[in-house]
Short mmCIF file of C-alpha atoms in Angstrom, two decimals:
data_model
loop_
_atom_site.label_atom_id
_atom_site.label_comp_id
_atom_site.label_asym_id
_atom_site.label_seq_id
_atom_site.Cartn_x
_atom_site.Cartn_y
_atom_site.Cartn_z
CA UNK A 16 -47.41 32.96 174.56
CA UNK A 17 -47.08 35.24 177.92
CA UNK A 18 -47.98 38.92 177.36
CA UNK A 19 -44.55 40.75 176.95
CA UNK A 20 -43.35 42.63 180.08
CA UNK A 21 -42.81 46.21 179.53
CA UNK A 22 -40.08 47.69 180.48
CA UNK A 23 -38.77 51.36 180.90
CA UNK A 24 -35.01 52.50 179.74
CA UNK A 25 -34.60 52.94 183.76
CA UNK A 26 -35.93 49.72 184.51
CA UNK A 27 -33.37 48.28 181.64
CA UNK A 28 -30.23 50.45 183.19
CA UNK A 29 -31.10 49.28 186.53
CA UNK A 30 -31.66 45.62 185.64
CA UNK A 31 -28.33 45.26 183.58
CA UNK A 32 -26.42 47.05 186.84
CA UNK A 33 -27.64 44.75 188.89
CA UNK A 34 -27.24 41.68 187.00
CA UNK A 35 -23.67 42.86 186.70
CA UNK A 36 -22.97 42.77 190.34
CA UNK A 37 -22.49 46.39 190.50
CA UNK A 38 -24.76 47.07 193.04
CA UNK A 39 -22.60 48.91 196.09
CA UNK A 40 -19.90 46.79 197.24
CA UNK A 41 -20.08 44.56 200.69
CA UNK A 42 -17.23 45.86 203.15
CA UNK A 43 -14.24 43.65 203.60
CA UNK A 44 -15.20 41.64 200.73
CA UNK A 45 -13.70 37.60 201.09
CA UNK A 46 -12.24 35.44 198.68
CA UNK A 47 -15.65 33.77 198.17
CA UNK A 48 -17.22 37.02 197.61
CA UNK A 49 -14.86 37.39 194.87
CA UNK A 50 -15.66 34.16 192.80
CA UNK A 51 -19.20 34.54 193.05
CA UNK A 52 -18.57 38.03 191.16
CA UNK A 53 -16.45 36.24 188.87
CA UNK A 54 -19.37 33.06 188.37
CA UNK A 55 -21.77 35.97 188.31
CA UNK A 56 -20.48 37.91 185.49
CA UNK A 57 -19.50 35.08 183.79
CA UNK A 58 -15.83 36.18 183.00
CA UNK A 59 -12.84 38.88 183.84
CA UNK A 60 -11.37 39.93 180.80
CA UNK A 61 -7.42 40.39 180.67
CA UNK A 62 -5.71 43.53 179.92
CA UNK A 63 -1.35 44.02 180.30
CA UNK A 64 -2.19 47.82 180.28
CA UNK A 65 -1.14 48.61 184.13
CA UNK A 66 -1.23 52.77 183.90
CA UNK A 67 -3.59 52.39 186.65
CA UNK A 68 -4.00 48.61 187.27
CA UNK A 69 -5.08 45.62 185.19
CA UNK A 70 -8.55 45.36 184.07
CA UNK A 71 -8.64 41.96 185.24
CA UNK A 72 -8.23 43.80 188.87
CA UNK A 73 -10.35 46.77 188.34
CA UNK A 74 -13.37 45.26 187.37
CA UNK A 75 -14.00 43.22 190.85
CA UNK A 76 -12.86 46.48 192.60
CA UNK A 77 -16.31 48.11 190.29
CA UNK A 78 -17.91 45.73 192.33
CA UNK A 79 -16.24 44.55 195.74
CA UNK A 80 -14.70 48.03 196.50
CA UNK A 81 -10.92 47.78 197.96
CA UNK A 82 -10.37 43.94 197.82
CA UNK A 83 -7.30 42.06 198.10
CA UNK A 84 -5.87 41.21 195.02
CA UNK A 85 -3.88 38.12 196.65
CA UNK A 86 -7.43 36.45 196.93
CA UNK A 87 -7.77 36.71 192.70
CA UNK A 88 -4.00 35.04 192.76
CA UNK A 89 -5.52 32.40 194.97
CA UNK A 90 -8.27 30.95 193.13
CA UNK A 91 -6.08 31.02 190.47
CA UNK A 92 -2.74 29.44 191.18
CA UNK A 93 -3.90 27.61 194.77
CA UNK A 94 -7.77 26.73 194.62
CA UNK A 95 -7.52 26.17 190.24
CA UNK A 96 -10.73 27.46 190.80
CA UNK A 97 -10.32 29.61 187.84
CA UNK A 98 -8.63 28.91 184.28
CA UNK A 99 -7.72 31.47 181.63
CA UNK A 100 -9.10 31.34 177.88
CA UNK A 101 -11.14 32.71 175.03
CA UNK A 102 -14.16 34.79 176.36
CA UNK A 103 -15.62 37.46 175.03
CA UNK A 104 -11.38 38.33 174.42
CA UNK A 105 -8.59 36.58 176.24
CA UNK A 106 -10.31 36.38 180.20
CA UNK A 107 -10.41 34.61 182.98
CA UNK A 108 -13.28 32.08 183.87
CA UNK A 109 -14.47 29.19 186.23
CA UNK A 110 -12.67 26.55 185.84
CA UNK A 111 -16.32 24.66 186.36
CA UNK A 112 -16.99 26.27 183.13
CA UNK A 113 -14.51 24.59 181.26
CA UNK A 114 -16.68 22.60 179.36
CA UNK A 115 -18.63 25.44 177.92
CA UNK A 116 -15.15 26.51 176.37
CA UNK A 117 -14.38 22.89 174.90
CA UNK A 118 -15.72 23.05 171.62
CA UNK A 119 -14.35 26.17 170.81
CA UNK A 120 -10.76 24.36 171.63
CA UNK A 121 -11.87 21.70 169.52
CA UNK A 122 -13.40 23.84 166.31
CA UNK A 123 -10.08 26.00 166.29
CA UNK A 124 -8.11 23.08 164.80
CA UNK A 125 -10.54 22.53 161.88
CA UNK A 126 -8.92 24.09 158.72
CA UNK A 127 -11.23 27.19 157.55
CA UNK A 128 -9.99 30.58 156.18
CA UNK A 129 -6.47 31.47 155.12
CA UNK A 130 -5.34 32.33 158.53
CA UNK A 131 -6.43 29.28 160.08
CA UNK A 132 -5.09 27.41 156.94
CA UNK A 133 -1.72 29.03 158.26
CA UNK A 134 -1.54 27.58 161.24
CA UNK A 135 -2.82 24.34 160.62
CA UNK A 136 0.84 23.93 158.05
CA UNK A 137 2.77 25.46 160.64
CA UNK A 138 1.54 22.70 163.39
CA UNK A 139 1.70 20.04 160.70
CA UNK A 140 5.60 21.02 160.20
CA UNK A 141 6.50 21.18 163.24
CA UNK A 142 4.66 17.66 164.53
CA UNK A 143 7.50 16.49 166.61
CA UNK A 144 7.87 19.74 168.29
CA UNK A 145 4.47 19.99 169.35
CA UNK A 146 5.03 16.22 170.55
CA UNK A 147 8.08 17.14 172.48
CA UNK A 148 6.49 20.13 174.46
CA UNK A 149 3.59 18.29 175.26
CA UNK A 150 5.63 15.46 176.11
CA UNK A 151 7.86 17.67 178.29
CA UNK A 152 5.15 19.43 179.70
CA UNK A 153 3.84 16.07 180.99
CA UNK A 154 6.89 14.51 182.57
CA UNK A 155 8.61 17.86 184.41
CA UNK A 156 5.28 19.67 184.92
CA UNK A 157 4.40 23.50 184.03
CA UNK A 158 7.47 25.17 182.78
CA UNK A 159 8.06 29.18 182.15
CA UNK A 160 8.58 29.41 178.00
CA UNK A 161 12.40 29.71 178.30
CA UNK A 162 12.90 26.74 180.52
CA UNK A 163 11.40 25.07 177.04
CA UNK A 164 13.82 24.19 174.20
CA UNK A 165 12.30 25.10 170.90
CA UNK A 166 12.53 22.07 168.36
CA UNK A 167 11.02 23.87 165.33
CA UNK A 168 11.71 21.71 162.17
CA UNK A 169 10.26 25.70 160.61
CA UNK A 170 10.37 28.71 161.96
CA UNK A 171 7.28 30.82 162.17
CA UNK A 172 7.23 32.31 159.22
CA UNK A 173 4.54 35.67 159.98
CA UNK A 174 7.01 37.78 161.97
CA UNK A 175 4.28 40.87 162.64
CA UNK A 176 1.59 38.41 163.49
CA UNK A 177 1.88 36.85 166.88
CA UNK A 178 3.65 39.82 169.00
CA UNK A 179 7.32 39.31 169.13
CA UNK A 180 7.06 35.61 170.19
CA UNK A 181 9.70 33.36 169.66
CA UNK A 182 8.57 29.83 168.52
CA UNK A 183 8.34 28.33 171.64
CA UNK A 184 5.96 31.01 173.10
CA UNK A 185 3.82 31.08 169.28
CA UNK A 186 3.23 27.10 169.57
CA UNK A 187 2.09 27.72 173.30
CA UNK A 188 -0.51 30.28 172.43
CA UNK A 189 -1.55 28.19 169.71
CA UNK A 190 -1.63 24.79 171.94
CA UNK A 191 -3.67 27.33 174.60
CA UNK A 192 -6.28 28.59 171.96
CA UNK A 193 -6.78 24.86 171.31
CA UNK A 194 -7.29 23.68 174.70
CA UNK A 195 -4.09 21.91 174.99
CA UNK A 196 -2.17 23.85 177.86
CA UNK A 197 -2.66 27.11 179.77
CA UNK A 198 -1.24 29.27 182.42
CA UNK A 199 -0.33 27.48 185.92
CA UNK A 200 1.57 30.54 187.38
CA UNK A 201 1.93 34.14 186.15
CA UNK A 202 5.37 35.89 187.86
CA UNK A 203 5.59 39.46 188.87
CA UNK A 204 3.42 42.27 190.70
CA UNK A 205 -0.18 43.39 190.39
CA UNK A 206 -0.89 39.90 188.10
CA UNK A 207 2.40 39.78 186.65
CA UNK A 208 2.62 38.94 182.82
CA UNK A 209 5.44 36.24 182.85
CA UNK A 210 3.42 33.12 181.86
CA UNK A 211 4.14 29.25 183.51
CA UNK A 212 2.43 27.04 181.29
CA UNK A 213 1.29 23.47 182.19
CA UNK A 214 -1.31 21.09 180.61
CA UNK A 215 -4.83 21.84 181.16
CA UNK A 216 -5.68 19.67 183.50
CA UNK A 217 -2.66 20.78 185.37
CA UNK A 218 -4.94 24.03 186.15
CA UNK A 219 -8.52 22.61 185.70
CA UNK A 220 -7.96 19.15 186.59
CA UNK A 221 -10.31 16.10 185.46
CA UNK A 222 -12.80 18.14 183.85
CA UNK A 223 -10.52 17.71 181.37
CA UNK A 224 -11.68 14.00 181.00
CA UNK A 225 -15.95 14.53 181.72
CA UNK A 226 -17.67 12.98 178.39
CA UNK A 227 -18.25 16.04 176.17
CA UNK A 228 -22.16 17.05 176.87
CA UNK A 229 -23.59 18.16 172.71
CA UNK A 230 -23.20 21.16 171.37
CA UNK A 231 -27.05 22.38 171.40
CA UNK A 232 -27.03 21.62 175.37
CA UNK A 233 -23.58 23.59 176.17
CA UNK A 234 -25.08 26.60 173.80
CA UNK A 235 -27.97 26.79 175.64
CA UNK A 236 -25.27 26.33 179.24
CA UNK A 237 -23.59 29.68 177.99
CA UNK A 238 -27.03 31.57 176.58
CA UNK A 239 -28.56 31.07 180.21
CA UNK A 240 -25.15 32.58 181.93
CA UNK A 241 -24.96 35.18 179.92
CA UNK A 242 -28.91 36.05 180.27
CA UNK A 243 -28.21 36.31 184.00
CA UNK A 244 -25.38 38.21 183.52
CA UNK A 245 -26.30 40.93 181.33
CA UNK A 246 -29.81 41.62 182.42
CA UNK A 247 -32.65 42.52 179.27
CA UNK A 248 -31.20 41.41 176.19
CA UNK A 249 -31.61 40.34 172.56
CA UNK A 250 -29.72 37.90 170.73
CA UNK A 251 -27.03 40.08 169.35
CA UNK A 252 -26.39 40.64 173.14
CA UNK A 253 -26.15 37.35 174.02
CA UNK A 254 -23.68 36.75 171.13
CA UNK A 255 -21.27 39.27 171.95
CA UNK A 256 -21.13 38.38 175.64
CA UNK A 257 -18.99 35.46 177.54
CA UNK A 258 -18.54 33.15 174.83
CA UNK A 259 -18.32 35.41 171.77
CA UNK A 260 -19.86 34.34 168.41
CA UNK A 261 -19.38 30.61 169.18
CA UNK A 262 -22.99 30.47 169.66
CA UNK A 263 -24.19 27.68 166.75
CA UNK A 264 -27.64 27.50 167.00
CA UNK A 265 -28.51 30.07 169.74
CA UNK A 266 -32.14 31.24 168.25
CA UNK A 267 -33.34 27.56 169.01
CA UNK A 268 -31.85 27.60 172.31
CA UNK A 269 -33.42 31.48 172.78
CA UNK A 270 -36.94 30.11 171.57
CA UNK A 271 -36.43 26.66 173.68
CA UNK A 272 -35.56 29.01 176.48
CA UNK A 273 -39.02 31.58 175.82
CA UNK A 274 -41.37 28.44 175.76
CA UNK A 275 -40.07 26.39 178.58
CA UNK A 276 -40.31 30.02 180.94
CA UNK A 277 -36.70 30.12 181.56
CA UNK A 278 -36.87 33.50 180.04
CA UNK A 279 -39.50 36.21 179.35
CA UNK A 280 -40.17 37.97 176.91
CA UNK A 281 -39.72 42.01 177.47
CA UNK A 282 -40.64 45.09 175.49
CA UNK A 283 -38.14 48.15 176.28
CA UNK A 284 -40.53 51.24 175.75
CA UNK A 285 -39.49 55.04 175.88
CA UNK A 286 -41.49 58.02 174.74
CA UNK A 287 -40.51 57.28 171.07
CA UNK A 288 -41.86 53.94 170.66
CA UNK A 289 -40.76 50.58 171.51
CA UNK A 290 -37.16 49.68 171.12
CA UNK A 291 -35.83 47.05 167.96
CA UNK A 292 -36.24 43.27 169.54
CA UNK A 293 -36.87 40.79 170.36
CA UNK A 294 -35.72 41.37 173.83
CA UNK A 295 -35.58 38.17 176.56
CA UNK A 296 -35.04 38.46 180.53
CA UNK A 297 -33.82 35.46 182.38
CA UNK A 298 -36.55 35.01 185.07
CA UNK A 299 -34.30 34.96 187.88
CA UNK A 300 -34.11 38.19 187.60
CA UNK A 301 -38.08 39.32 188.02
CA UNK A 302 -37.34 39.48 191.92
CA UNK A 303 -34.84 42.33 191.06
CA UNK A 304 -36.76 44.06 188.96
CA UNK A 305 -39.28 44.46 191.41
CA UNK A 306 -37.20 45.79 193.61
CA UNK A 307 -35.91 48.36 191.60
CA UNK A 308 -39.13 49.34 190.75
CA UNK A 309 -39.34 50.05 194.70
CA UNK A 310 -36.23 51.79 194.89
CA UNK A 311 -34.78 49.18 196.69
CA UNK A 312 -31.90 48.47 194.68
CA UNK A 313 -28.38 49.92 196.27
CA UNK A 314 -26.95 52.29 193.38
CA UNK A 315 -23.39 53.58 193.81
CA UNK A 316 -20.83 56.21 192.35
CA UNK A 317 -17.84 53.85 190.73
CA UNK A 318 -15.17 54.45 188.22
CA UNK A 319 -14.85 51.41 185.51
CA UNK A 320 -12.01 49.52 183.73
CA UNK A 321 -12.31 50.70 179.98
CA UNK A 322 -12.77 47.00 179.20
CA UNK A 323 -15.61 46.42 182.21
CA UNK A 324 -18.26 44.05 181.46
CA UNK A 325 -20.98 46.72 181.43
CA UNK A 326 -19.65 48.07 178.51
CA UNK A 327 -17.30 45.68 177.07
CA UNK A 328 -20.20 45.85 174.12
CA UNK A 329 -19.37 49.59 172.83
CA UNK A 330 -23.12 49.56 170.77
CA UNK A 331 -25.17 47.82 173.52
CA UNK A 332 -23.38 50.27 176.31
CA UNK A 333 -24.32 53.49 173.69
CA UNK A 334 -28.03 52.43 173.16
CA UNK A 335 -28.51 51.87 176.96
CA UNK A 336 -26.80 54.64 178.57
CA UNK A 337 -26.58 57.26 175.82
CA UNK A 338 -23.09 56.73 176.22
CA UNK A 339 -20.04 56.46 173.28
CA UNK A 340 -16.97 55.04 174.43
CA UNK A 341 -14.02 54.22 172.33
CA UNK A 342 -10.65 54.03 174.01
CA UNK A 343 -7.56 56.06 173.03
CA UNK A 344 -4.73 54.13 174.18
CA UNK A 345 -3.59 54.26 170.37
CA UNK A 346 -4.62 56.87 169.60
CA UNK A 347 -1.94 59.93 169.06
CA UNK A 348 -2.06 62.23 172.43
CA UNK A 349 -2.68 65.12 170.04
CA UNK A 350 -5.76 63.81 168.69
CA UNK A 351 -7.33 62.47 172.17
CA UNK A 352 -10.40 63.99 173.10
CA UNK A 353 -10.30 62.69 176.90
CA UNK A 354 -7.36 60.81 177.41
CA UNK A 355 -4.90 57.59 177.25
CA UNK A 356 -7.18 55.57 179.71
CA UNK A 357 -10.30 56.42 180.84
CA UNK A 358 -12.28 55.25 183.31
CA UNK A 359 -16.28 56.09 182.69
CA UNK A 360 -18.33 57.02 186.27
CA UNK A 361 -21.30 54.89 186.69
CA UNK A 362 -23.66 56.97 189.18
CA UNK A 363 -26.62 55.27 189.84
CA UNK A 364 -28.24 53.84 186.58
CA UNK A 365 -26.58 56.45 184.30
CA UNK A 366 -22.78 57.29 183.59
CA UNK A 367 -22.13 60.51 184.13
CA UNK A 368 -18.47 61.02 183.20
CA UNK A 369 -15.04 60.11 182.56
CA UNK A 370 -12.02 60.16 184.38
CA UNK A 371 -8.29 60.43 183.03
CA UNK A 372 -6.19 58.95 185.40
CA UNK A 373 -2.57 57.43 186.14
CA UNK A 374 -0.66 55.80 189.46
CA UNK A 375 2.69 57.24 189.62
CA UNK A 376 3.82 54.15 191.72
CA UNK A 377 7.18 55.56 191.89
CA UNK A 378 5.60 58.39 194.10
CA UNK A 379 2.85 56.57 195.34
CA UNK A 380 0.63 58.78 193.96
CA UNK A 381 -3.05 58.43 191.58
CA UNK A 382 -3.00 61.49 189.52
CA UNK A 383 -6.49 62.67 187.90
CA UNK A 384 -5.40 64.25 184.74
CA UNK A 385 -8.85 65.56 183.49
CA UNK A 386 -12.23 64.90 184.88
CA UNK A 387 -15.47 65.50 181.91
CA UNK A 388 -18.66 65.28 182.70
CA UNK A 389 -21.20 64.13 180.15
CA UNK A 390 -23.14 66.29 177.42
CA UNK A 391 -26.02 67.31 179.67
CA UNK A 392 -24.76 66.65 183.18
CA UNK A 393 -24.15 69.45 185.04
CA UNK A 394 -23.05 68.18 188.43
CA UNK A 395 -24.77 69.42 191.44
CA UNK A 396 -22.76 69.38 194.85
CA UNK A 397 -23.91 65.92 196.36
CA UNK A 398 -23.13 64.28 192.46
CA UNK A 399 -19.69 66.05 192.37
CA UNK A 400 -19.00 64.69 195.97
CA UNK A 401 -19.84 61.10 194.60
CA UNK A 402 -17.20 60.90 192.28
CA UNK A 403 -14.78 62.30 194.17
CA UNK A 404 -15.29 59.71 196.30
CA UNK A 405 -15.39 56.79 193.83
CA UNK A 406 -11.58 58.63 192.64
CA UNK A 407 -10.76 58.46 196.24
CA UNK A 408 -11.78 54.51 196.75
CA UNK A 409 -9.88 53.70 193.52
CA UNK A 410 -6.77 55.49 195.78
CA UNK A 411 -7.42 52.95 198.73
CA UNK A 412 -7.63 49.74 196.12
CA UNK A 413 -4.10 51.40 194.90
CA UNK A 414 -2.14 51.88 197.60
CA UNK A 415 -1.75 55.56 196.90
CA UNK A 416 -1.22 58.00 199.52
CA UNK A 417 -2.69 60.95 197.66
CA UNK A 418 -4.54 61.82 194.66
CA UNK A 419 -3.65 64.60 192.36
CA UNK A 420 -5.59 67.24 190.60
CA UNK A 421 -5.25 69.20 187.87
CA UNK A 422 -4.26 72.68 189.14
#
């Protein structure tokens, strides 16, 4: 077997930065820029929180800078280049990836555990009316839920399980986890959150009807994209990332991977001794390490979504960056220690900081509630100059005329 490549912590930050596209942005970036970020991350996870503006928006703006959001609403709803469904949480993905996603569809309407048990009755009551939406779905085409007549032989009988849904809107998240339909059309500003659901294939077309490829070779599909997209990693990585523990199998693919030299094998080494592994990086991305081993790479100052890719993996983000992140959103304001929705600062390989902020879109307005820098940082000038610029390029992608400090 190959020697192991030794890496440092910085070669590890640097490596998963870059494999996460969030090397400093192109200017003016295009519609195609934005779906390779989308292919190249693997997935855009979606969020109806809008105090400053859905994740599913912030995290290309990490990346692309001030895009146009209209381009993320066109490879959506025009090009169907893009599909939503089950990532690493509800996200949206290639729709060339579809059939990476297919046996999860498929596995969720296999009886197992009481919950699942649950909905398996439910469906099996309610037959016809399963029949009849699909049925109605087909002939008229994708329909908002209330343009939908609810047949239910029972009603849904978990009232605190499923949101406030009626039954029309529980059997079409339940028909979506399984593959059955998803969202054609979403109504309202800034990705609006009024759903139009259609068949699948109405949004992903005849992939819906490729032959199935097996299991092992559509595990080993997903391992490989989400190698490439998260830079060193070890299996637990691997799991949590893109398609979340629906990896069967994935330490033969990881070992099939090692020995064929689609991957490397990588020792992360600080001055305390060689990090827990195994650890595996995709060998597509050797080129980058070199060059940011020669200082080559293009760092930047950026704020990111709470639910960014980078750190969507709270214990992976903590052992790489030194950095402990757990969002507040419900927690009681009394109780927060830095606010309702931060955004961490990414500067260069390490974050640095976290910003509390909100768009008073009435006033047109971002307001910066609290700014705290890191145990240890103490910002210098040029660093303190950085962020405020990363605050005021989340102000461009906003619209907002101003941004507001504390006094």
């Amino acid at each position: 077997m190959t020697a192991p490549l030794i890496l440092s912590p910085q070669d590890t930050r640097r490596l998963a930065i870059i494999a996460q596209h969030l090397e400093a942005p192109r200017p003016n970036p295009s519609k195609a820029d934005l779906l390779a970020t989308i292919g190249r991350i693997t997935c855009l996870q979606l969020d109806p929180i809008n105090v400053v503006a859905r994740t599913q928006l912030l995290v290309p703006f990490s990346r692309l800078g001030p895009y146009d959001p209209a381009h993320l609403d066109a490879l959506l709803w025009e090009d169907r280049a893009l599909f939503e469904y089950w990532a690493h949480a509800a996200s949206i993905v290639l729709a060339d990836d579809f059939p990476l996603f297919r046996p999860h569809m498929r596995e969720r309407e296999v009886a197992g555990g009481v919950w699942r048990q649950r909905v398996r009755d439910w469906l099996e009551a309610n037959h016809a009316f399963r029949q009849a939406l699909l049925g109605e779905l087909a002939q008229r085409g994708p329909l908002f839920a209330e343009q939908i007549e609810s047949r239910a032989a029972v009603a849904w009988p978990y009232p605190n399980s499923w949101g406030s849904g009626n039954d029309v809107g529980i059997m079409l998240e339940i028909l979506w986890l399984r593959g059955y339909v998803t969202v054609t059309a979403r109504q309202g500003n800034g990705y609006g959150l009024k759903k139009r659901w259609g068949l699948m294939e109405h949004q992903v077309g005849d992939r819906v009807h490729v032959p199935p490829a097996d299991r092992h070779t559509l595990v080993r599909r997903a391992a490989e994209r989400s190698l490439l997209a998260l830079g060193p990693a070890r299996l637990r990585d691997v799991k949590h990332y893109f398609t979340r523990h629906n990896y069967p199998g994935l330490a033969q693919a990881l070992a099939e991977l090692l020995a064929e030299g689609v991957t490397v094998p990588v020792v992360i080494r600080d001055e305390g001794g060689d990090w827990p592994g195994p650890w595996y990086l995709h060998r597509d991305l050797l080129p980058e390490l070199e060059r940011a081993r020669r200082d080559e790479w293009q760092p930047q100052t950026v704020l990111l979504s709470p639910f960014d890719n980078l750190i969507a993996d709270r214990d992976r983000t903590e052992l790489l960056f030194n950095f402990r992140y757990r969002i507040e959103i419900y927690t009681p304001a009394a109780k927060r220690r830095y606010g309702y929705y931060v955004m961490p600062i990414l500067h260069g390989e390490r974050i640095i900081g976290r910003v509390d902020p909100r768009m008073d879109r009435q006033a047109g307005r971002l307001l910066i509630n609290a700014v705290h820098w890191e145990p240890g940082i103490e910002p210098d000038s040029a660093t303190r100059a950085a962020a405020m610029e990363a605050i005021d390029s989340l102000r461009q992608f906003l619209g907002a005329s101003t941004v507001g400090y504390p006094s």
